[in-house]
Coordinates of C-alpha atoms and ligand atoms in Angstrom, one line a residue:
M1 CA 16.2 31.2 -20.4
S2 CA 16.3 34.7 -21.8
K3 CA 13.2 35.9 -20.0
K4 CA 13.4 36.4 -16.3
N5 CA 10.8 33.9 -15.4
P6 CA 10.6 33.1 -11.6
K7 CA 10.0 29.5 -12.5
N8 CA 13.2 29.3 -14.5
K9 CA 15.1 31.0 -11.7
M10 CA 13.8 28.5 -9.2
L11 CA 14.8 25.6 -11.5
L12 CA 18.3 27.1 -12.0
S13 CA 18.9 27.5 -8.3
T14 CA 17.6 24.0 -7.7
V15 CA 20.0 22.6 -10.2
I16 CA 22.9 24.5 -8.7
L17 CA 22.1 23.4 -5.2
T18 CA 21.8 19.8 -6.3
I19 CA 25.2 20.0 -7.9
I20 CA 26.8 21.5 -4.8
L21 CA 25.1 18.9 -2.7
A22 CA 26.3 16.1 -5.0
I23 CA 29.9 17.4 -4.7
I24 CA 29.7 17.6 -0.9
I25 CA 28.3 14.1 -0.7
A26 CA 31.0 12.7 -3.1
V27 CA 33.8 14.4 -1.1
A28 CA 32.4 13.2 2.2
T29 CA 32.1 9.7 0.9
Y30 CA 35.6 9.7 -0.4
F31 CA 37.0 10.8 3.0
A32 CA 34.8 8.3 4.9
M33 CA 36.2 5.6 2.7
Q34 CA 39.8 6.7 3.1
N35 CA 39.2 6.7 6.8
N36 CA 37.9 3.1 6.7
K37 CA 40.8 2.0 4.6
N38 CA 43.3 3.3 7.2
K39 CA 41.3 1.6 9.8
E40 CA 41.6 -1.7 8.1
D41 CA 45.4 -2.0 8.2
K42 CA 45.5 -0.8 11.8
E43 CA 42.7 -2.7 13.1
I44 CA 42.8 -6.1 14.7
A45 CA 39.7 -8.3 15.0
Y46 CA 38.6 -9.1 18.5
T47 CA 38.9 -12.9 17.9
D48 CA 42.5 -12.4 16.7
L49 CA 43.2 -10.1 19.6
I50 CA 42.2 -12.9 22.1
K51 CA 44.4 -15.3 20.2
E52 CA 47.4 -12.9 20.3
I53 CA 46.8 -12.4 24.0
S54 CA 46.9 -16.1 24.7
Y55 CA 50.0 -16.5 22.5
G56 CA 51.6 -13.8 24.7
N57 CA 52.1 -11.4 21.8
I58 CA 50.5 -8.3 23.3
E59 CA 52.5 -5.9 25.3
K60 CA 50.2 -3.1 26.2
I61 CA 46.5 -2.5 26.2
E62 CA 45.1 1.0 26.5
M63 CA 41.4 1.5 27.3
T64 CA 39.2 4.5 27.8
V65 CA 36.3 4.4 30.3
N66 CA 33.0 4.0 28.6
S67 CA 34.5 3.1 25.3
T68 CA 34.6 -0.2 23.5
S69 CA 37.4 1.0 21.2
I70 CA 40.8 0.1 22.6
K71 CA 44.5 0.4 21.5
V72 CA 46.9 -2.4 21.7
K73 CA 50.7 -2.8 21.1
V74 CA 51.8 -6.0 19.6
K75 CA 55.3 -7.3 20.5
N76 CA 58.0 -6.5 17.9
N77 CA 55.7 -4.1 16.2
E78 CA 56.1 -0.3 16.4
E79 CA 52.6 0.6 15.3
E80 CA 49.7 0.6 17.7
K81 CA 46.6 -1.3 16.6
K82 CA 43.0 -0.6 17.3
S83 CA 40.3 -3.0 18.2
I84 CA 36.7 -3.1 19.3
V85 CA 35.8 -5.0 22.4
P86 CA 32.2 -6.2 22.6
N87 CA 32.1 -6.4 26.4
T88 CA 34.7 -4.2 28.2
Q89 CA 34.1 -5.7 31.7
A90 CA 34.6 -9.3 30.5
F91 CA 37.6 -8.2 28.5
I92 CA 39.3 -6.6 31.5
E93 CA 38.7 -9.7 33.6
L94 CA 40.2 -11.8 30.9
V95 CA 43.3 -9.7 30.7
Q96 CA 43.6 -9.6 34.5
Q97 CA 43.4 -13.4 34.5
K98 CA 46.2 -13.6 31.9
V99 CA 48.3 -11.3 34.0
A100 CA 47.7 -13.4 37.0
E101 CA 48.8 -16.4 35.0
G102 CA 52.1 -14.7 34.5
N103 CA 51.7 -13.0 31.1
E104 CA 53.3 -9.5 30.9
I105 CA 50.6 -7.2 29.7
E106 CA 50.4 -3.6 30.7
L107 CA 46.8 -2.6 31.1
I108 CA 46.1 1.1 31.1
Q109 CA 42.6 2.4 31.9
K110 CA 42.3 6.1 31.0
P111 CA 39.4 8.4 32.0
Q112 CA 37.0 9.5 29.3
N113 CA 38.4 12.1 27.0
V114 CA 35.5 14.4 25.9
W115 CA 37.6 16.5 23.5
A116 CA 39.0 13.6 21.6
K117 CA 35.5 12.6 20.6
I118 CA 34.6 15.9 18.9
P119 CA 35.9 15.2 15.4
E120 CA 34.3 11.8 15.4
T121 CA 31.0 13.2 16.6
L122 CA 31.0 16.0 14.0
F123 CA 31.7 13.5 11.3
S124 CA 28.8 11.3 12.4
L125 CA 26.6 14.3 12.5
F126 CA 27.5 15.3 9.0
P127 CA 24.7 13.5 7.2
T128 CA 22.2 15.0 9.6
I129 CA 23.5 18.5 9.0
I130 CA 23.1 17.9 5.2
M131 CA 19.6 16.6 5.7
I132 CA 18.6 19.6 7.8
A133 CA 20.1 21.9 5.2
L134 CA 18.1 20.1 2.5
F135 CA 14.9 20.4 4.4
V136 CA 15.4 24.1 5.0
M137 CA 16.0 24.5 1.3
I138 CA 12.9 22.5 0.3
F139 CA 10.9 24.5 2.8
K140 CA 12.1 27.8 1.3
M141 CA 11.4 26.6 -2.2
Q142 CA 7.9 25.6 -1.2
G143 CA 7.4 29.1 0.1
L144 CA 8.5 30.4 -3.3
G145 CA 6.3 27.9 -5.0
D146 CA 3.2 28.9 -3.1
K147 CA 3.7 32.4 -4.3
G148 CA 4.5 31.1 -7.7
E149 CA 2.6 28.6 -9.7
V150 CA 2.1 25.3 -8.0
Y151 CA -1.4 25.0 -9.3
E152 CA -0.6 25.8 -12.8
E153 CA -1.2 22.3 -14.1
T154 CA -4.5 21.8 -12.3
E155 CA -6.2 25.1 -12.7
R156 CA -6.5 24.8 -16.4
K157 CA -9.9 24.0 -17.7
T158 CA -10.3 20.3 -18.3
K159 CA -11.7 18.7 -21.4
V160 CA -13.1 15.7 -19.5
S161 CA -16.8 15.4 -19.9
F162 CA -19.5 13.1 -18.6
N163 CA -19.1 11.0 -21.8
D164 CA -15.7 9.9 -20.4
V165 CA -17.2 8.6 -17.3
A166 CA -18.8 5.2 -17.9
G167 CA -21.2 3.3 -15.9
L168 CA -22.0 5.8 -13.1
E169 CA -25.4 6.8 -14.5
E170 CA -27.2 7.5 -11.2
E171 CA -24.1 9.3 -9.8
K172 CA -24.0 11.4 -12.9
D173 CA -27.7 12.2 -12.5
E174 CA -27.1 13.3 -8.9
L175 CA -24.2 15.5 -9.9
I176 CA -25.5 17.1 -13.1
E177 CA -27.2 19.6 -10.8
I178 CA -23.8 20.9 -9.7
V179 CA -22.9 21.5 -13.3
D180 CA -26.0 23.6 -13.7
F181 CA -25.3 25.6 -10.5
L182 CA -21.9 26.4 -11.8
K183 CA -23.2 27.4 -15.2
Q184 CA -26.0 29.7 -14.1
P185 CA -25.7 30.4 -10.4
E186 CA -27.9 33.6 -10.6
E187 CA -30.9 31.6 -11.6
Y188 CA -30.7 29.7 -8.4
T189 CA -29.8 32.6 -6.1
K190 CA -32.6 34.7 -7.6
M191 CA -35.0 32.0 -6.5
G192 CA -33.5 32.1 -3.1
A193 CA -31.9 28.8 -3.3
K194 CA -28.6 28.2 -1.6
I195 CA -26.0 26.6 -3.8
P196 CA -24.3 23.6 -2.1
K197 CA -20.8 24.2 -1.1
G198 CA -19.4 20.8 -0.7
V199 CA -20.0 17.3 -2.0
L200 CA -18.3 14.3 -0.6
L201 CA -17.6 11.4 -2.9
Y202 CA -17.3 8.0 -1.2
G203 CA -15.8 5.1 -2.9
K204 CA -12.8 2.7 -3.3
P205 CA -9.7 4.0 -5.0
G206 CA -9.9 3.8 -8.7
T207 CA -13.7 4.0 -9.0
G208 CA -13.5 7.3 -10.8
K209 CA -14.0 9.9 -8.2
T210 CA -11.3 12.2 -9.5
L211 CA -12.6 11.5 -13.0
I212 CA -16.2 12.5 -12.2
A213 CA -15.0 15.6 -10.4
K214 CA -13.0 16.7 -13.5
A215 CA -16.0 15.9 -15.7
I216 CA -18.2 18.2 -13.6
A217 CA -15.6 21.0 -14.1
G218 CA -15.4 20.1 -17.8
E219 CA -19.1 20.1 -18.3
A220 CA -19.5 23.4 -16.6
N221 CA -16.5 24.8 -18.4
V222 CA -15.0 26.1 -15.1
P223 CA -11.4 25.7 -13.8
F224 CA -10.5 22.6 -11.8
I225 CA -8.2 23.1 -8.8
S226 CA -7.1 20.0 -7.1
M227 CA -5.0 18.9 -4.2
S228 CA -4.6 15.7 -2.3
G229 CA -5.2 15.5 1.5
S230 CA -1.9 13.8 2.0
E231 CA -0.1 16.8 0.5
F232 CA -1.5 19.0 3.3
I233 CA 0.1 16.9 5.9
E234 CA 3.5 18.5 6.0
M235 CA 6.3 18.1 8.3
F236 CA 6.4 21.8 9.1
A237 CA 3.9 23.0 11.5
G238 CA 1.4 25.4 10.1
L239 CA 2.2 24.7 6.5
G240 CA -0.9 22.5 6.0
A241 CA -3.2 25.3 7.2
S242 CA -1.4 27.9 5.0
R243 CA -1.7 25.7 2.0
V244 CA -5.5 25.4 2.5
R245 CA -5.7 29.2 2.8
K246 CA -3.7 29.6 -0.5
L247 CA -5.8 27.0 -2.2
F248 CA -8.9 28.9 -1.4
D249 CA -7.4 32.3 -2.2
K250 CA -6.7 30.9 -5.7
A251 CA -10.2 29.5 -5.9
R252 CA -11.8 32.8 -5.0
K253 CA -9.9 34.5 -7.8
L254 CA -11.0 31.8 -10.3
A255 CA -14.6 31.4 -9.2
P256 CA -16.8 30.0 -10.5
C257 CA -14.7 26.9 -10.1
I258 CA -14.3 23.4 -8.7
V259 CA -11.9 22.7 -5.8
F260 CA -11.1 19.0 -5.6
I261 CA -9.6 17.5 -2.4
D262 CA -8.5 13.9 -2.8
E263 CA -8.0 11.7 0.2
I264 CA -9.7 14.2 2.5
D265 CA -9.5 11.6 5.3
A266 CA -5.8 12.6 5.6
I267 CA -6.8 16.0 7.0
G268 CA -10.4 15.5 7.9
S269 CA -10.1 12.5 10.3
R270 CA -11.7 12.9 13.7
R271 CA -10.0 15.6 15.7
T272 CA -8.1 14.6 18.8
T273 CA -5.6 16.6 20.8
N274 CA -2.8 14.2 21.5
S275 CA 0.3 14.1 19.4
G276 CA 2.0 16.8 17.4
A277 CA 1.1 15.3 14.1
E278 CA -2.5 15.3 15.1
S279 CA -2.6 18.8 16.2
E280 CA -1.0 19.8 12.9
N281 CA -3.8 17.9 11.4
N282 CA -6.3 19.8 13.4
Q283 CA -5.0 23.1 12.3
T284 CA -5.3 22.1 8.7
L285 CA -8.8 20.8 9.2
N286 CA -9.9 23.9 11.1
Q287 CA -8.6 26.1 8.3
L288 CA -10.6 24.1 5.8
L289 CA -13.7 24.5 7.9
V290 CA -13.0 28.3 8.2
E291 CA -12.6 28.6 4.5
M292 CA -15.7 26.7 3.7
D293 CA -17.8 28.7 6.1
G294 CA -16.1 31.9 4.7
F295 CA -17.1 32.0 1.1
S296 CA -20.5 33.2 0.3
S297 CA -22.8 31.5 -2.1
E298 CA -22.3 34.3 -4.7
E299 CA -18.7 33.1 -5.1
T300 CA -19.8 29.8 -6.6
I301 CA -16.9 27.6 -5.5
I302 CA -17.9 24.0 -5.2
V303 CA -15.7 21.8 -3.1
L304 CA -15.6 18.2 -4.1
A305 CA -13.8 15.8 -1.8
A306 CA -13.1 12.1 -2.1
T307 CA -12.5 9.5 0.5
N308 CA -12.7 5.7 0.8
R309 CA -12.9 5.9 4.6
P310 CA -16.1 7.9 5.4
E311 CA -16.2 6.5 8.9
M312 CA -12.9 8.3 9.7
L313 CA -14.2 11.8 8.9
D314 CA -14.7 14.4 11.5
K315 CA -18.4 15.0 11.9
A316 CA -17.9 18.8 11.7
L317 CA -17.1 18.3 8.0
L318 CA -20.6 16.9 7.3
R319 CA -22.5 19.8 8.9
P320 CA -24.9 21.9 6.7
G321 CA -23.0 24.5 4.7
R322 CA -20.0 22.2 4.4
F323 CA -20.0 18.8 2.8
D324 CA -23.7 18.4 3.2
R325 CA -24.1 16.2 0.1
Q326 CA -22.7 12.8 -0.1
V327 CA -22.5 10.6 -3.2
T328 CA -21.4 7.0 -3.1
I329 CA -19.4 5.9 -6.1
G330 CA -19.6 2.1 -6.2
S331 CA -17.7 -0.5 -8.1
P332 CA -19.2 -0.8 -11.6
D333 CA -21.7 -3.5 -12.3
L334 CA -21.6 -5.8 -15.3
K335 CA -23.0 -3.2 -17.8
G336 CA -20.8 -0.5 -16.2
R337 CA -17.7 -2.6 -16.7
E338 CA -18.5 -3.3 -20.3
E339 CA -18.9 0.4 -20.9
I340 CA -15.7 1.4 -19.1
L341 CA -13.9 -1.2 -21.2
K342 CA -15.4 0.3 -24.4
I343 CA -14.3 3.8 -23.5
H344 CA -10.7 2.7 -22.7
A345 CA -10.5 0.5 -25.8
K346 CA -11.4 3.3 -28.2
E347 CA -7.9 3.9 -29.2
M348 CA -6.8 0.3 -29.1
K349 CA -6.5 -2.3 -31.9
L350 CA -8.6 -5.2 -30.8
A351 CA -9.1 -8.5 -32.6
D352 CA -12.7 -9.3 -33.7
E353 CA -12.9 -12.2 -31.3
V354 CA -12.6 -9.9 -28.3
S355 CA -15.9 -9.5 -26.5
F356 CA -16.3 -6.8 -23.9
E357 CA -19.2 -8.6 -22.5
S358 CA -17.2 -11.6 -21.7
I359 CA -14.3 -9.6 -20.2
A360 CA -16.9 -7.8 -18.1
E361 CA -18.3 -11.1 -16.9
D362 CA -14.9 -12.3 -15.8
T363 CA -14.1 -9.1 -13.8
A364 CA -16.8 -8.8 -11.2
G365 CA -15.6 -6.4 -8.4
F366 CA -13.0 -4.7 -10.5
T367 CA -12.8 -0.9 -10.4
G368 CA -12.6 1.4 -13.5
A369 CA -8.9 1.9 -12.9
E370 CA -8.3 -1.8 -12.8
L371 CA -10.2 -2.3 -16.0
A372 CA -8.3 0.5 -17.7
N373 CA -5.1 -1.2 -16.4
I374 CA -6.1 -4.6 -17.8
L375 CA -6.6 -3.2 -21.3
N376 CA -3.3 -1.4 -21.1
E377 CA -1.5 -4.5 -20.0
A378 CA -3.1 -6.5 -22.8
A379 CA -1.9 -3.9 -25.3
I380 CA 1.6 -4.2 -23.9
L381 CA 1.5 -8.0 -24.0
A382 CA 0.2 -7.9 -27.6
T383 CA 3.0 -5.6 -28.6
K384 CA 5.6 -7.8 -27.0
K385 CA 4.3 -10.9 -28.6
K386 CA 4.1 -9.1 -32.0
H387 CA 0.4 -9.7 -32.4
E388 CA -1.3 -7.7 -35.0
K389 CA -4.2 -7.0 -32.7
I390 CA -5.0 -7.5 -29.1
T391 CA -6.3 -11.1 -28.7
N392 CA -8.5 -12.8 -26.1
Q393 CA -5.4 -14.6 -24.9
D394 CA -3.6 -11.2 -24.3
I395 CA -6.6 -10.1 -22.3
D396 CA -6.8 -13.3 -20.3
E397 CA -3.1 -13.0 -19.5
A398 CA -3.5 -9.3 -18.5
V399 CA -6.4 -10.2 -16.2
K400 CA -4.2 -12.7 -14.4
K401 CA -1.3 -10.4 -14.3
V402 CA -3.4 -7.7 -12.6
T403 CA -5.1 -10.1 -10.2
V404 CA -2.3 -12.6 -9.2
G405 CA 0.9 -11.1 -10.7
I406 CA 3.1 -12.3 -13.6
E407 CA 4.0 -15.9 -14.2
K408 CA 7.6 -16.7 -13.1
H409 CA 8.7 -19.4 -15.5
S410 CA 12.3 -19.0 -14.7
R411 CA 12.0 -19.9 -11.0
V412 CA 13.5 -23.3 -10.4
I413 CA 11.1 -25.5 -8.4
S414 CA 12.2 -28.8 -6.8
E415 CA 10.1 -31.9 -7.5
K416 CA 9.1 -32.0 -3.9
D417 CA 7.7 -28.4 -4.0
K418 CA 6.0 -29.2 -7.3
K419 CA 4.2 -32.1 -5.8
L420 CA 3.2 -30.1 -2.7
T421 CA 1.8 -27.3 -4.8
A422 CA 0.0 -29.7 -7.1
Y423 CA -1.8 -31.3 -4.2
H424 CA -2.5 -28.0 -2.6
E425 CA -4.1 -26.5 -5.6
A426 CA -5.8 -29.7 -6.6
G427 CA -7.2 -29.7 -3.1
H428 CA -8.8 -26.3 -3.5
A429 CA -10.2 -27.2 -6.9
V430 CA -11.7 -30.6 -6.0
V431 CA -13.2 -29.4 -2.7
S432 CA -14.9 -26.4 -4.4
Q433 CA -16.3 -28.7 -7.1
F434 CA -18.5 -30.3 -4.3
L435 CA -19.7 -27.0 -2.8
P436 CA -22.9 -25.8 -4.5
T437 CA -22.5 -22.1 -3.7
Q438 CA -18.9 -21.9 -5.1
T439 CA -18.3 -20.9 -8.6
D440 CA -16.7 -23.2 -11.2
V441 CA -13.0 -23.7 -11.4
K442 CA -11.6 -21.7 -14.4
E443 CA -7.9 -22.7 -14.2
V444 CA -5.6 -24.5 -11.9
S445 CA -1.9 -23.8 -12.2
I446 CA 1.3 -24.6 -10.4
I447 CA 3.4 -22.1 -12.3
P448 CA 4.4 -19.5 -9.7
R449 CA 2.8 -16.1 -10.2
G450 CA 3.4 -13.0 -8.2
M451 CA 3.7 -14.0 -4.6
A452 CA 1.8 -17.3 -5.1
G453 CA 3.5 -20.7 -5.8
G454 CA 0.4 -21.7 -7.7
Y455 CA -3.2 -20.7 -7.9
T456 CA -6.7 -21.9 -8.5
M457 CA -8.8 -19.5 -10.4
Y458 CA -12.6 -19.6 -10.1
K459 CA -15.1 -18.2 -12.5
S460 CA -16.3 -14.8 -11.6
N461 CA -19.5 -14.4 -9.5
E462 CA -22.4 -12.7 -11.0
D463 CA -22.9 -9.3 -9.5
K464 CA -24.8 -9.6 -6.3
F465 CA -25.6 -7.5 -3.3
Y466 CA -25.6 -10.1 -0.6
I467 CA -23.6 -13.1 0.3
S468 CA -25.4 -15.8 2.3
K469 CA -24.1 -17.6 5.4
T470 CA -24.0 -20.9 3.6
E471 CA -21.9 -19.3 0.8
M472 CA -19.5 -17.9 3.4
E473 CA -19.2 -21.3 5.2
E474 CA -18.5 -23.0 1.9
K475 CA -15.9 -20.4 1.0
L476 CA -14.1 -21.4 4.2
I477 CA -14.1 -25.0 3.2
A478 CA -12.8 -24.2 -0.3
L479 CA -10.0 -22.0 1.3
L480 CA -9.0 -24.8 3.6
G481 CA -9.0 -27.4 0.8
G482 CA -5.4 -26.7 0.0
R483 CA -4.1 -27.3 3.5
A484 CA -6.4 -30.4 3.8
A485 CA -5.0 -31.9 0.6
E486 CA -1.4 -31.5 1.8
K487 CA -2.3 -33.2 5.0
I488 CA -4.2 -36.1 3.5
A489 CA -2.0 -36.8 0.5
L490 CA 1.5 -36.1 1.9
N491 CA 0.8 -36.4 5.6
D492 CA 2.6 -33.2 6.2
I493 CA 1.6 -29.5 6.0
S494 CA 3.4 -26.5 4.7
T495 CA 3.7 -22.7 4.8
G496 CA 2.0 -22.5 1.4
A497 CA -1.4 -22.2 3.1
S498 CA -0.6 -19.0 5.0
N499 CA -2.6 -16.7 2.9
D500 CA -5.6 -19.1 2.7
L501 CA -5.6 -19.2 6.5
E502 CA -5.4 -15.5 6.8
V503 CA -8.4 -14.9 4.5
A504 CA -10.4 -17.7 6.1
T505 CA -9.8 -16.4 9.6
Q506 CA -10.9 -12.9 8.5
I507 CA -14.0 -14.2 6.9
A508 CA -14.9 -16.3 10.0
R509 CA -14.3 -13.3 12.2
D510 CA -16.4 -11.0 10.0
M511 CA -19.2 -13.5 10.0
I512 CA -19.4 -13.3 13.7
T513 CA -18.5 -9.7 14.5
V514 CA -19.8 -7.8 11.5
Y515 CA -22.7 -9.9 10.1
G516 CA -24.0 -11.5 13.3
M517 CA -24.1 -14.9 11.7
N518 CA -23.0 -16.9 14.8
D519 CA -25.7 -18.6 16.9
R520 CA -23.8 -18.3 20.2
I521 CA -23.1 -14.6 19.8
G522 CA -26.2 -13.7 17.9
P523 CA -27.2 -10.9 15.6
I524 CA -25.0 -8.3 17.2
S525 CA -22.5 -6.0 15.5
L526 CA -19.1 -6.0 17.3
K527 CA -17.5 -4.1 14.5
D528 CA -16.6 -0.9 16.2
N529 CA -13.9 -2.2 18.5
D530 CA -12.8 1.0 20.1
S531 CA -16.1 2.6 20.9
P532 CA -18.3 1.8 23.9
T533 CA -20.6 -0.2 21.6
G534 CA -17.7 -2.6 20.9
M535 CA -17.0 -5.9 22.5
Q536 CA -16.4 -4.4 25.9
M537 CA -20.0 -3.5 26.5
F538 CA -20.8 -7.2 26.4
G539 CA -18.6 -8.0 29.3
D540 CA -15.1 -9.3 29.6
N541 CA -15.7 -12.6 28.0
M542 CA -17.0 -11.5 24.6
E543 CA -13.5 -11.5 23.0
D544 CA -12.9 -15.0 24.3
Y545 CA -16.2 -16.2 22.8
V546 CA -15.5 -14.6 19.5
G547 CA -12.1 -16.4 19.5
Q548 CA -13.6 -19.7 20.4
E549 CA -16.3 -19.4 17.7
V550 CA -13.7 -18.4 15.0
K551 CA -11.7 -21.5 15.9
K552 CA -14.8 -23.7 15.9
M553 CA -15.8 -22.5 12.4
I554 CA -12.4 -23.0 11.0
D555 CA -12.0 -26.4 12.5
T556 CA -15.4 -27.5 11.1
A557 CA -14.4 -26.2 7.6
Y558 CA -11.1 -28.0 7.8
N559 CA -12.8 -31.2 8.7
D560 CA -15.4 -30.8 6.0
A561 CA -12.6 -30.2 3.4
Q562 CA -10.8 -33.4 4.6
T563 CA -14.0 -35.4 4.4
I564 CA -14.7 -34.3 0.8
L565 CA -11.1 -35.1 -0.2
K566 CA -11.0 -38.5 1.4
Q567 CA -14.1 -39.5 -0.5
N568 CA -12.5 -38.3 -3.7
M569 CA -8.9 -39.4 -3.3
D570 CA -8.8 -40.9 -6.9
K571 CA -9.7 -37.5 -8.4
L572 CA -7.3 -35.6 -6.1
D573 CA -4.4 -37.9 -7.1
K574 CA -5.2 -37.8 -10.8
I575 CA -5.5 -34.0 -10.9
A576 CA -2.3 -33.5 -8.9
E577 CA -0.6 -35.9 -11.3
V578 CA -1.7 -34.0 -14.4
L579 CA -0.7 -30.8 -12.8
I580 CA 2.8 -32.1 -12.1
E581 CA 3.1 -33.1 -15.7
K582 CA 1.5 -30.2 -17.5
E583 CA 1.6 -27.5 -14.8
K584 CA -1.8 -26.1 -15.8
I585 CA -5.3 -27.4 -16.2
S586 CA -8.1 -25.5 -18.0
E587 CA -11.7 -25.4 -17.2
E588 CA -12.7 -28.0 -19.8
E589 CA -10.0 -30.4 -18.8
F590 CA -10.9 -30.0 -15.2
K591 CA -14.6 -30.7 -15.9
K592 CA -13.7 -34.0 -17.6
F593 CA -12.5 -35.5 -14.3
F594 CA -16.0 -35.1 -12.9
A595 CA -17.9 -36.2 -16.0
Ligands
ADP1 P1 -10.4 7.6 -7.8 O1 -10.3 9.1 -7.8 O2 -11.8 7.1 -7.4 O3 -9.3 6.9 -7.0 P2 -9.8 7.9 -10.6 O4 -10.9 8.9 -11.0 O5 -8.5 8.5 -10.3 O6 -10.3 7.1 -9.3 O7 -9.7 6.8 -11.6 C1 -8.5 6.4 -12.2 C2 -8.6 6.0 -13.6 O8 -9.5 4.9 -13.8 C3 -9.3 7.1 -14.4 O9 -8.4 8.1 -14.9 C4 -9.9 6.4 -15.6 O10 -9.0 6.1 -16.6 C5 -10.3 5.0 -15.0 N1 -11.7 5.0 -14.5 C6 -12.2 4.8 -13.3 N2 -13.5 4.9 -13.3 C7 -13.9 5.0 -14.5 C8 -15.2 5.2 -15.1 N3 -16.3 5.1 -14.4 N4 -15.2 5.4 -16.5 C9 -14.1 5.5 -17.2 N5 -12.9 5.4 -16.7 C10 -12.8 5.1 -15.3
ZN2 ZN1 -4.1 -22.1 -1.3

């Protein structure tokens, strides 16, 4: 603290302000509680008040117009009491009736007193005042921060290299050019080539977009300046735009460098001119466009931006000279997953039995971030269980934890629920066994996990590009197998199938509106609901048709599931029985029922 560092000063003032605020809040809470306490002795509940009135114990009632709060005087009691009346008109009528019946109650109706309300109003405004004060402070501090060192953390050169990015071979090939531009821009400009300004990275969260952007900076040995689109969206008008300006001021000073904007859809979504939030958004986006158009190719700033919603982006962003290159970062394939696992397991102690290949086989569709997460969870589990090394069992458990949540052994389940869950899960498992396109059952369990009361796990699909119509139809049957089993075995249905129904309905809808797989509607895309190419252009009835067809598909699937189960009642009963007894059935045990 000896040096007069602006950062320290800011920290100190933040601490002091926080302490002052804490004291104010504590004092205010104390008074508020005091106030409540007093209220308690002096207050009389409405129901008690009615009773007292009918007993004839109330002498005087004082009411104020437009207020539900009243004062009453109880017989033989000096102190006046307060009460809250839910419906003043009804209350007045009630009192007047009592008076008519011969009770002596003095009913006073006073005009509204504006002045008396002031302290109360002030008190109720107190939290708002504090909030406003806080916002102003934060706002001021942000101003300070912008002049100071907000970007300190991110502008350092990163040590991430392409070696840390696994599986994305084609993507790396596409981006390695950028590294070269950054390393020797003169070579390109001498030749008359224009260095690209912006590259958009498309892909699901966790697929490694940030990682690859850092790796480009690392490979080129240039600074990496980053910000997230959601940070630009501020509650104060104009701040978003000014942040963009500052971000690029910084970049100009540090060029050659990489500017990375995560979640660019947060600022770069299509411009409209309606609400305040959107016009703020527009300002930020406009500023970004101005900045990107502004820097010359000699400055060698390359802007990388990431999004998982490319369809949301304003077309202006994609024009030449802006983000004119686009690279799609997909979910890793089998080999990619194996490599990602290897990279993240480098520092981990793994048992010899652990095979990356087999984990990769079980995790089709997982992103790099999810795979890294699985290994980390496995390491935590192994530590908890005091294993010497991470075992296959730890990894299996971690995969389940990441996909369905943790097992909740402590939850008490009634016998009835257990039976229901057992039949539901057995229903899924048995039905899918008879559907050629569906993968084998890996595990059936009625131990609650995460949000689910039980689950049926299937073996992972091999990586494939396309899903056929038959496969989707059979998926619907498997999804409805749970509900069908409840109906057949217990002659009742439960809420347990809600998620199955949600997924099934969505699949059926997509089959019709996105993949054009419905005969009545034909090979038409109805995906873009808001645009003129959506359902409307096909007339008023299109939505009805889609609804009818979704229903037809689901009904058919539900009937098919019931048919399969009725033909295999013996197996359904047996599997449900074993589940009730043992709570879990493995792949091998399950297969034996069908041997
Ligand atoms: P995104 O920016 O696409 O949301 P990130 O780059 O932030 O994803 O990825 C999160 C984490 O997941 C990374 O820090 C890294 O640990 C891991 N990861 C993701 N993809 C890969 C990959 N291809 N190779 C190695 N690790 C990866
Ligand atoms: Zn289910």
